[in-house]
Short mmCIF file of C-alpha atoms and ligand atoms in Angstrom, two decimals:
data_model
loop_
_atom_site.label_atom_id
_atom_site.label_comp_id
_atom_site.label_asym_id
_atom_site.label_seq_id
_atom_site.Cartn_x
_atom_site.Cartn_y
_atom_site.Cartn_z
CA MET D 90 -60.09 12.95 -5.02
CA HIS D 91 -57.75 10.81 -7.06
CA ASP D 92 -54.11 10.48 -5.96
CA TYR D 93 -51.76 9.63 -8.81
CA ARG D 94 -48.70 7.53 -8.01
CA LEU D 95 -45.84 8.93 -10.02
CA ALA D 96 -42.28 7.68 -10.40
CA ALA D 97 -39.46 10.20 -10.87
CA ILE D 98 -36.14 9.17 -12.40
CA PRO D 99 -33.92 12.28 -12.35
CA GLY D 100 -30.89 10.46 -13.86
CA ASP D 101 -27.72 12.32 -14.85
CA GLY D 102 -26.36 15.79 -15.59
CA ILE D 103 -29.03 18.49 -15.43
CA GLY D 104 -31.71 15.75 -15.10
CA PRO D 105 -31.96 16.08 -11.29
CA GLU D 106 -32.14 19.89 -11.53
CA VAL D 107 -34.98 19.98 -14.03
CA VAL D 108 -36.88 17.07 -12.49
CA GLU D 109 -36.78 18.72 -9.06
CA ALA D 110 -38.17 21.88 -10.67
CA GLY D 111 -40.78 19.85 -12.57
CA LEU D 112 -41.98 18.11 -9.41
CA GLU D 113 -42.27 21.43 -7.57
CA VAL D 114 -44.42 22.84 -10.34
CA LEU D 115 -46.48 19.64 -10.46
CA ARG D 116 -47.18 19.78 -6.72
CA VAL D 117 -48.29 23.42 -6.94
CA CYS D 118 -50.40 22.58 -9.97
CA ALA D 119 -52.14 19.75 -8.08
CA ALA D 120 -52.62 21.83 -4.92
CA THR D 121 -54.16 24.75 -6.80
CA ASP D 122 -56.35 22.49 -8.92
CA GLY D 123 -57.89 20.74 -5.94
CA GLY D 124 -59.23 17.88 -8.04
CA PHE D 125 -56.32 15.45 -7.72
CA GLY D 126 -53.23 14.72 -5.68
CA VAL D 127 -49.79 13.30 -6.46
CA ALA D 128 -47.68 10.81 -4.54
CA ILE D 129 -44.16 10.80 -5.91
CA GLN D 130 -41.46 8.19 -5.48
CA ALA D 131 -37.95 8.95 -6.73
CA PHE D 132 -35.60 6.30 -8.11
CA ASP D 133 -31.83 6.82 -7.95
CA TRP D 134 -31.13 5.00 -11.21
CA ASN D 135 -28.27 6.94 -12.75
CA SER D 136 -24.75 6.59 -14.12
CA GLU D 137 -22.99 7.28 -10.82
CA ASN D 138 -24.87 4.40 -9.21
CA TYR D 139 -24.30 2.25 -12.29
CA LEU D 140 -20.56 2.62 -11.70
CA LEU D 141 -21.03 1.55 -8.05
CA ARG D 142 -23.61 -1.21 -8.56
CA GLY D 143 -22.98 -2.50 -12.06
CA HIS D 144 -26.55 -1.88 -13.22
CA TYR D 145 -28.92 0.98 -13.89
CA ILE D 146 -32.13 -0.88 -13.08
CA PRO D 147 -31.96 -3.38 -10.21
CA ASP D 148 -33.60 -6.81 -10.27
CA GLY D 149 -37.33 -6.34 -9.94
CA GLY D 150 -37.01 -2.63 -10.77
CA LEU D 151 -39.18 -2.73 -13.88
CA GLU D 152 -41.88 -4.72 -12.06
CA GLN D 153 -41.91 -2.04 -9.38
CA LEU D 154 -41.97 0.79 -11.94
CA ARG D 155 -44.85 -0.85 -13.75
CA THR D 156 -47.19 -0.21 -10.82
CA PHE D 157 -47.01 3.60 -11.23
CA ASP D 158 -49.49 5.76 -13.14
CA ALA D 159 -46.73 7.60 -15.03
CA ILE D 160 -43.01 8.26 -14.99
CA LEU D 161 -41.15 11.59 -15.11
CA PHE D 162 -37.65 11.13 -16.49
CA GLY D 163 -34.74 13.60 -16.52
CA ALA D 164 -31.75 12.57 -18.63
CA VAL D 165 -29.22 9.79 -18.87
CA GLY D 166 -25.65 10.05 -20.09
CA SER D 167 -22.32 10.45 -18.37
CA GLN D 168 -18.77 11.16 -19.47
CA ARG D 169 -17.71 8.08 -17.49
CA VAL D 170 -20.06 5.55 -19.13
CA PRO D 171 -20.19 4.84 -22.90
CA ASP D 172 -23.35 6.47 -24.33
CA ASP D 173 -24.75 3.23 -25.75
CA VAL D 174 -24.41 1.54 -22.33
CA SER D 175 -26.24 4.33 -20.49
CA LEU D 176 -28.97 4.76 -23.09
CA TRP D 177 -29.73 1.03 -23.38
CA GLY D 178 -29.23 0.46 -19.65
CA LEU D 179 -31.86 2.96 -18.54
CA ARG D 180 -33.98 4.92 -20.99
CA LEU D 181 -34.38 2.34 -23.72
CA ALA D 182 -34.72 -0.46 -21.15
CA ILE D 183 -37.88 1.27 -19.91
CA VAL D 184 -39.21 2.45 -23.28
CA GLN D 185 -38.90 -1.01 -24.81
CA ALA D 186 -40.04 -3.06 -21.81
CA PHE D 187 -43.15 -0.90 -21.41
CA ASP D 188 -43.85 -0.86 -25.15
CA GLN D 189 -43.97 2.94 -25.20
CA TYR D 190 -44.15 2.86 -28.96
CA ALA D 191 -45.50 6.33 -29.61
CA ASN D 192 -43.11 9.16 -28.91
CA VAL D 193 -44.86 12.51 -29.23
CA ARG D 194 -42.87 15.75 -29.56
CA PRO D 195 -44.75 19.02 -29.98
CA ALA D 196 -42.84 22.13 -31.08
CA ARG D 197 -44.08 25.68 -31.18
CA LEU D 198 -42.70 29.10 -30.44
CA LEU D 199 -43.74 30.09 -26.93
CA PRO D 200 -44.65 33.76 -26.31
CA GLY D 201 -41.64 35.99 -25.74
CA VAL D 202 -39.18 33.45 -27.13
CA SER D 203 -37.32 34.25 -30.32
CA SER D 204 -36.57 31.74 -33.02
CA PRO D 205 -33.47 31.64 -35.22
CA LEU D 206 -36.03 31.69 -38.05
CA ASP D 207 -37.77 34.85 -39.26
CA LYS D 208 -40.87 32.75 -39.69
CA GLY D 209 -40.57 31.18 -36.25
CA ASP D 210 -44.15 32.14 -35.38
CA ASP D 211 -45.29 29.67 -38.01
CA ILE D 212 -43.87 26.72 -36.09
CA ASP D 213 -46.70 24.60 -34.74
CA TRP D 214 -45.77 20.98 -35.22
CA VAL D 215 -46.08 17.62 -33.58
CA ILE D 216 -43.46 15.05 -34.46
CA VAL D 217 -44.62 11.47 -33.92
CA ARG D 218 -41.61 9.22 -33.49
CA GLU D 219 -41.81 5.45 -33.85
CA ASN D 220 -40.30 4.44 -30.52
CA SER D 221 -40.06 0.66 -30.42
CA GLU D 222 -38.21 -0.63 -33.47
CA GLY D 223 -36.66 0.71 -36.69
CA GLU D 224 -33.06 1.80 -36.33
CA TYR D 225 -33.24 1.36 -32.53
CA ALA D 226 -34.32 -2.28 -32.62
CA GLY D 227 -30.95 -3.32 -31.26
CA HIS D 228 -30.28 -5.74 -34.09
CA GLY D 229 -26.73 -6.08 -35.26
CA GLY D 230 -23.41 -7.36 -34.18
CA ARG D 231 -19.67 -7.16 -34.39
CA ALA D 232 -17.15 -9.79 -35.33
CA HIS D 233 -13.39 -10.05 -35.73
CA ARG D 234 -12.87 -7.16 -33.34
CA GLY D 235 -9.65 -5.28 -33.86
CA LEU D 236 -8.68 -7.25 -36.98
CA PRO D 237 -8.51 -5.74 -40.45
CA ILE D 238 -11.54 -7.85 -41.38
CA GLU D 239 -13.61 -6.47 -38.50
CA VAL D 240 -17.30 -6.08 -39.30
CA GLY D 241 -20.16 -4.22 -37.62
CA THR D 242 -23.81 -4.39 -38.64
CA GLU D 243 -26.77 -2.30 -37.50
CA THR D 244 -30.04 -3.58 -38.88
CA ALA D 245 -33.17 -1.46 -38.91
CA VAL D 246 -36.20 -3.63 -38.19
CA PHE D 247 -39.68 -2.72 -39.43
CA THR D 248 -42.65 -4.95 -38.65
CA ARG D 249 -46.16 -4.60 -40.07
CA VAL D 250 -47.59 -4.38 -36.55
CA GLY D 251 -45.03 -1.76 -35.49
CA VAL D 252 -45.42 0.39 -38.58
CA GLU D 253 -49.19 0.19 -38.74
CA ARG D 254 -49.75 1.13 -35.11
CA ILE D 255 -47.54 4.23 -35.25
CA HIS D 256 -49.14 5.45 -38.48
CA ARG D 257 -52.59 4.89 -37.00
CA PHE D 258 -51.56 6.79 -33.89
CA ALA D 259 -50.29 9.68 -36.04
CA PHE D 260 -53.51 9.78 -38.06
CA GLU D 261 -55.62 9.82 -34.90
CA LEU D 262 -53.54 12.69 -33.55
CA ALA D 263 -53.59 14.62 -36.84
CA SER D 264 -57.36 14.20 -37.11
CA GLN D 265 -57.77 16.00 -33.76
CA ARG D 266 -55.74 19.07 -34.81
CA PRO D 267 -57.30 22.02 -36.60
CA ARG D 268 -55.25 21.67 -39.77
CA ARG D 269 -55.66 17.85 -40.02
CA HIS D 270 -52.47 17.48 -41.99
CA LEU D 271 -50.03 14.58 -41.70
CA THR D 272 -46.64 14.38 -43.43
CA LEU D 273 -45.01 11.01 -43.91
CA VAL D 274 -41.24 11.34 -43.44
CA THR D 275 -39.29 8.65 -45.25
CA LYS D 276 -36.11 7.67 -47.04
CA SER D 277 -37.61 5.11 -49.37
CA ASN D 278 -35.60 6.27 -52.34
CA ALA D 279 -32.37 4.93 -50.89
CA GLN D 280 -33.69 2.29 -48.51
CA ARG D 281 -35.73 -0.10 -50.60
CA PHE D 282 -37.21 -2.60 -48.16
CA GLY D 283 -38.29 -1.55 -44.70
CA MET D 284 -38.78 2.08 -45.78
CA VAL D 285 -40.86 1.15 -48.81
CA MET D 286 -43.05 -0.97 -46.52
CA TRP D 287 -43.21 2.02 -44.13
CA ASP D 288 -44.64 4.13 -46.97
CA GLU D 289 -47.04 1.46 -48.25
CA ILE D 290 -48.60 0.86 -44.85
CA PHE D 291 -48.97 4.64 -44.33
CA PHE D 292 -51.13 4.93 -47.44
CA GLU D 293 -53.13 1.82 -46.44
CA VAL D 294 -53.93 3.39 -43.06
CA ALA D 295 -54.68 6.74 -44.78
CA ARG D 296 -57.77 5.18 -46.37
CA ASP D 297 -59.37 5.04 -42.91
CA TYR D 298 -58.81 8.80 -42.40
CA PRO D 299 -60.22 10.59 -45.44
CA ALA D 300 -60.47 13.88 -43.52
CA VAL D 301 -56.70 14.02 -42.94
CA LYS D 302 -54.67 15.66 -45.69
CA VAL D 303 -51.45 13.76 -46.32
CA ASP D 304 -48.15 14.29 -48.07
CA ARG D 305 -44.78 12.59 -48.18
CA GLU D 306 -41.30 14.04 -47.70
CA LEU D 307 -37.83 12.53 -47.77
CA VAL D 308 -36.14 13.14 -44.43
CA ASP D 309 -33.41 15.31 -45.93
CA ALA D 310 -35.99 17.49 -47.69
CA ALA D 311 -38.03 17.60 -44.46
CA THR D 312 -35.18 19.50 -42.74
CA THR D 313 -35.17 22.23 -45.40
CA ARG D 314 -38.96 22.44 -45.36
CA MET D 315 -38.92 22.90 -41.57
CA VAL D 316 -36.52 25.81 -42.00
CA LEU D 317 -37.92 27.43 -45.15
CA LYS D 318 -41.66 26.73 -45.01
CA PRO D 319 -42.54 26.01 -41.40
CA ASP D 320 -46.24 26.74 -41.96
CA SER D 321 -46.49 23.93 -44.53
CA LEU D 322 -46.11 21.30 -41.78
CA ASP D 323 -48.46 20.18 -39.02
CA VAL D 324 -48.00 16.59 -37.80
CA MET D 325 -45.03 14.54 -39.04
CA VAL D 326 -44.60 10.81 -38.56
CA ALA D 327 -41.07 9.47 -38.80
CA THR D 328 -38.93 6.50 -37.83
CA ASN D 329 -37.07 6.24 -34.56
CA LEU D 330 -33.82 7.74 -35.87
CA HIS D 331 -35.25 10.26 -38.34
CA ALA D 332 -37.65 11.68 -35.77
CA ASP D 333 -34.91 11.90 -33.15
CA ILE D 334 -32.90 14.16 -35.45
CA LEU D 335 -35.88 16.19 -36.67
CA SER D 336 -37.07 16.86 -33.16
CA ASP D 337 -33.72 18.34 -32.04
CA LEU D 338 -33.98 20.62 -35.06
CA ALA D 339 -37.59 21.46 -34.17
CA SER D 340 -36.58 22.27 -30.61
CA ALA D 341 -33.71 24.52 -31.70
CA LEU D 342 -35.93 26.31 -34.23
CA SER D 343 -38.46 26.98 -31.49
CA GLY D 344 -35.86 28.73 -29.38
CA SER D 345 -33.73 26.18 -27.53
CA LEU D 346 -33.16 22.53 -26.79
CA GLY D 347 -34.23 23.48 -23.27
CA ILE D 348 -37.85 23.88 -24.37
CA GLY D 349 -38.86 20.70 -26.23
CA PRO D 350 -40.95 18.11 -24.34
CA THR D 351 -41.53 14.41 -25.02
CA ALA D 352 -44.16 11.84 -24.17
CA ASN D 353 -43.23 8.17 -24.53
CA LEU D 354 -46.70 6.69 -24.68
CA ASN D 355 -47.99 3.20 -24.23
CA PRO D 356 -51.35 3.99 -25.86
CA SER D 357 -52.99 0.73 -24.70
CA ARG D 358 -52.22 1.78 -21.10
CA GLN D 359 -51.06 -1.71 -20.28
CA PHE D 360 -47.89 -0.09 -18.94
CA PRO D 361 -47.17 3.40 -17.60
CA SER D 362 -46.07 6.09 -20.05
CA MET D 363 -42.94 8.16 -19.53
CA PHE D 364 -42.48 11.93 -19.92
CA GLU D 365 -39.15 13.72 -20.33
CA PRO D 366 -37.45 16.75 -21.82
CA ILE D 367 -35.95 16.13 -25.28
CA HIS D 368 -32.55 17.36 -24.16
CA GLY D 369 -29.87 15.22 -22.60
CA SER D 370 -27.52 15.60 -19.64
CA ALA D 371 -25.92 18.89 -20.83
CA PHE D 372 -22.68 18.54 -18.83
CA ASP D 373 -21.53 22.02 -19.81
CA ILE D 374 -24.18 23.62 -17.60
CA THR D 375 -24.68 20.91 -14.95
CA GLY D 376 -24.61 22.25 -11.41
CA LYS D 377 -24.72 25.89 -12.49
CA GLY D 378 -28.39 26.36 -11.72
CA ILE D 379 -29.14 27.70 -15.20
CA ALA D 380 -30.74 24.68 -16.89
CA ASN D 381 -33.94 25.70 -18.61
CA PRO D 382 -36.76 23.79 -16.86
CA ILE D 383 -39.42 24.67 -19.47
CA ALA D 384 -38.99 21.41 -21.43
CA THR D 385 -39.63 19.47 -18.23
CA PHE D 386 -42.63 21.65 -17.27
CA TRP D 387 -44.14 21.12 -20.72
CA SER D 388 -43.49 17.37 -20.32
CA VAL D 389 -45.35 17.50 -16.99
CA ALA D 390 -48.26 19.19 -18.80
CA MET D 391 -48.27 16.33 -21.32
CA MET D 392 -48.27 13.86 -18.42
CA LEU D 393 -51.29 15.59 -16.84
CA GLU D 394 -53.08 15.50 -20.18
CA HIS D 395 -52.35 11.77 -20.51
CA LEU D 396 -53.64 11.14 -16.98
CA GLY D 397 -56.92 12.81 -17.92
CA GLU D 398 -56.25 16.07 -16.06
CA ALA D 399 -56.80 18.29 -19.10
CA ARG D 400 -57.77 21.35 -17.07
CA ALA D 401 -54.58 21.18 -14.99
CA ALA D 402 -52.50 20.59 -18.12
CA GLN D 403 -53.97 23.71 -19.70
CA ARG D 404 -53.41 25.79 -16.59
CA LEU D 405 -49.79 24.68 -16.49
CA MET D 406 -49.29 25.56 -20.18
CA HIS D 407 -50.77 29.00 -19.53
CA ALA D 408 -48.46 29.50 -16.55
CA ILE D 409 -45.46 28.49 -18.71
CA GLU D 410 -46.52 30.90 -21.45
CA GLU D 411 -47.08 33.72 -18.97
CA THR D 412 -43.55 33.15 -17.68
CA THR D 413 -41.86 33.09 -21.10
CA ALA D 414 -43.91 36.09 -22.25
CA ALA D 415 -42.72 38.07 -19.19
CA GLY D 416 -39.11 37.56 -20.34
CA GLU D 417 -38.12 35.18 -17.54
CA HIS D 418 -35.49 33.47 -19.73
CA THR D 419 -32.52 31.28 -18.84
CA PRO D 420 -29.21 31.93 -20.71
CA ASP D 421 -29.99 29.42 -23.50
CA LEU D 422 -32.83 31.81 -24.44
CA GLY D 423 -30.58 34.84 -24.11
CA GLY D 424 -31.68 35.84 -20.61
CA GLN D 425 -30.23 35.78 -17.10
CA ALA D 426 -32.90 33.84 -15.25
CA THR D 427 -32.05 30.70 -13.29
CA THR D 428 -33.77 27.33 -13.01
CA ARG D 429 -35.07 28.48 -9.62
CA SER D 430 -36.37 31.85 -10.78
CA VAL D 431 -38.21 30.33 -13.75
CA THR D 432 -39.70 27.67 -11.46
CA ALA D 433 -40.80 30.31 -8.96
CA ALA D 434 -42.37 32.38 -11.74
CA VAL D 435 -44.38 29.41 -13.05
CA CYS D 436 -45.50 28.55 -9.50
CA ARG D 437 -46.59 32.18 -8.97
CA ALA D 438 -48.52 32.12 -12.23
CA LEU D 439 -50.28 28.94 -11.07
CA THR D 440 -51.24 30.40 -7.71
CA GLY D 441 -52.09 33.89 -8.91
P1 ATP N 701 -28.19 13.42 -25.68
O1 ATP N 701 -27.22 12.74 -26.56
O2 ATP N 701 -28.25 12.87 -24.28
O3 ATP N 701 -29.55 13.67 -26.30
P2 ATP N 701 -27.07 15.85 -26.56
O4 ATP N 701 -25.74 15.44 -27.00
O5 ATP N 701 -28.15 16.08 -27.57
O6 ATP N 701 -27.58 14.86 -25.43
P3 ATP N 701 -27.70 17.77 -24.66
O7 ATP N 701 -27.12 17.33 -23.38
O8 ATP N 701 -29.13 17.57 -24.85
O9 ATP N 701 -26.84 17.14 -25.78
O10 ATP N 701 -27.41 19.29 -24.85
C1 ATP N 701 -26.79 19.93 -25.93
C2 ATP N 701 -26.54 21.38 -25.50
O11 ATP N 701 -27.76 22.10 -25.43
C3 ATP N 701 -25.99 21.43 -24.10
O12 ATP N 701 -24.60 21.42 -24.12
C4 ATP N 701 -26.56 22.68 -23.51
O13 ATP N 701 -25.69 23.77 -23.69
C5 ATP N 701 -27.83 22.90 -24.27
N1 ATP N 701 -29.00 22.48 -23.47
C6 ATP N 701 -29.61 21.28 -23.47
N2 ATP N 701 -30.62 21.25 -22.59
C7 ATP N 701 -30.65 22.47 -22.00
C8 ATP N 701 -31.47 23.07 -21.00
N3 ATP N 701 -32.49 22.42 -20.40
N4 ATP N 701 -31.20 24.33 -20.64
C9 ATP N 701 -30.21 25.03 -21.22
N5 ATP N 701 -29.40 24.52 -22.17
C10 ATP N 701 -29.61 23.26 -22.56
#
């Protein structure tokens, strides 16, 4: 029997609440599967400790994290630390150091959940987000701070290697889905350099995947298409920033931000991949016991799939669907369930 070594980074806000729930479900899933075990180590890298220690990740922390099979992440962000400091200090420090360049975000309406869209049942998408460069490359600077001539630049960086590998990843993924349809999301009308290259390389890679139907959509038009014609989309590939925005929309259209999962993949498996809910710290509901843990459970299912435990991943997805179908909904979905009651229901479905 294989024992996976997993790192858990609960982080801030509702992160610890949903990660605790996710680990409970994972343990039950492993125990009832019988084919694998999990050994979990938790890391207290969060904003409270940043304020005490002056860093999110200690010296040698990434080297230690690297030895794990996968990472389950909660959320980072605190009212007491500027958002750019917390994001770059923890989440992006891991994503970039471990070259987790493919960010995969599935969205679909789970049974029993209602969508703000009439055609919500038609939502069945995967958003592939470029996760290593683009608008999040960290290139830019500020000068003449506080003076009238102050300047700030934020440069989006696109490299041939970076663009080609994410498009190839998206084509591979699209070719494994029944509809085999990939939409290129772009803004190459207004942005004439990196974005035009982004488009060109997409159509170069497309030649290697004749079975995948392709089309191209400007990011602004993509938002209306998601709302008005959800069934016309299958897999979308978009830049770091565009996909970040589209996936919040996708999550809300499929019922709540508390549902959407994410995989930050290092497809070469040179480094561990990281799995997390799309949502952030959600301070407004922190500590109330009502955070929706479904996004984290779905992220755990993606982690199991990545580890090669497809059967367990499927069982977990079924247990999640059984739970949502039975109306066990937290307040974000219009119900009165709690994090604990949803977790217990998923565990029951796994054992039953
Ligand atoms: P970030 O910038 O870290 O991505 P954000 O600004 O997008 O965060 P979130 O913290 O993700 O904001 O949450 C936005 C709102 O959505 C929250 O205030 C909360 O009400 C709701 N929400 C997010 N996640 C959940 C969840 N798991 N369960 C219930 N409600 C949630």
